[in-house]
Amino acid sequence: MKLNKNPHRRLNALTGEWVLVSPHRTTRPWQGEVASQAKTSEPEYDPSCYLCPGNARAGGARNPAYQSTFVFENDFAALKPDVPAEQVDVEGKGLLVAGTEPGICRVMCFSPRHDLTLSTMPPEEIERVVKTWVEQYRELGTLEYIRHVQIFENRGAMMGASNPHPHCQIWATASIPEVPAKELLSQKTYLETHRRCLLCDYAELEVRQKVRIVFANEEFVVLVPFWAVWPFEVLLCSRRHVASMLELEGDEVRSLSQTLKQIASTYDRVFNAPFPYSMGFHQAATDKTDHLEWHFHAHFYPPLLRSATIRKFMVGFEMLGTPQRDITPEIAAERLRALASG
Ligand SMILES: [Zn+2]
Ligand SMILES: [Zn+2]
Ligand SMILES: [Zn+2]
């Protein structure tokens, strides 16, 4: 792409937002300092961890001696199911608008083992994690007032994860949150305009273009999106048009587990250190209407830039203007691709 020599901006087709790319600021294809961080090894069981089996949590409850995955309501939940419906628009000018937001926040432990991560867990255990996600999405999404179920994992202290025990959070909300709402609109508009699914078309185009693919298998494609903001951001996309994990069948559940493990372990090889990230699945809204436009996918947003300790901050122009990146998504993909095969 000729553009790659000059500062340019790229459109995020999923959200309609733009990102500024400044490739001239990197003189060589890869000038990252590959610094290894001293690996701190975690114990299999930590008596002071509030997520380990049998331990007491800060709220007072005690975890059962769980053997596989374990889900519980967050003791300090950001949302509560039983808030009364209330909408305000003070003085009716649309300037002071608010509304109550009923919801449910759960925590899900991936494993009883304190020291494992998605990159080190055995694939069959990750498969159990995926199956629990399916159950949770189904159960919460069926609740009459729940319109969106967000499953996400924060990994590493840099991303604010307060506990290294492998776990994720599940927030179910009465409203469709900002990001999925934008993606919903873009996918809907694309379907109406082209009579085709946005992400089916996008994944197909990327597979043909090859330059941004990290790896792909029969069931999933993993790529650095054309519009990536974070240096090593990736998008995981199902090959088949499915709206959520509920529609995964046959080998797709196993394949998703392996694909997630491969992404996490590829990341760990970038700086030879556990790679922090926020990841999450974007599945069809659970607002009890059909979502023919929605294509199941996951985003991984790692903050690291040039080493295991130097992170990207969204400040200055990015905070006031638009996000910006130096290394192009193509160069990031090339780097990840080389590490993906192990
Ligand atoms: Zn633990
Ligand atoms: Zn699709
Ligand atoms: Zn998304």
PDB file of C-alpha atoms in Angstrom, residues 168 199 205 242 310:
ATOM      1  CA  CYS A 168     -12.538 -13.287  33.561  1.00  0.00           C
ATOM      2  CA  LEU A 199     -17.194  -9.301   9.007  1.00  0.00           C
ATOM      3  CA  LEU A 205     -10.728  -9.892   2.100  1.00  0.00           C
ATOM      4  CA  VAL A 242     -22.391 -17.173  13.583  1.00  0.00           C
ATOM      5  CA  ILE A 310       7.085   0.106  27.956  1.00  0.00           C
TER       6      ILE A 310
END
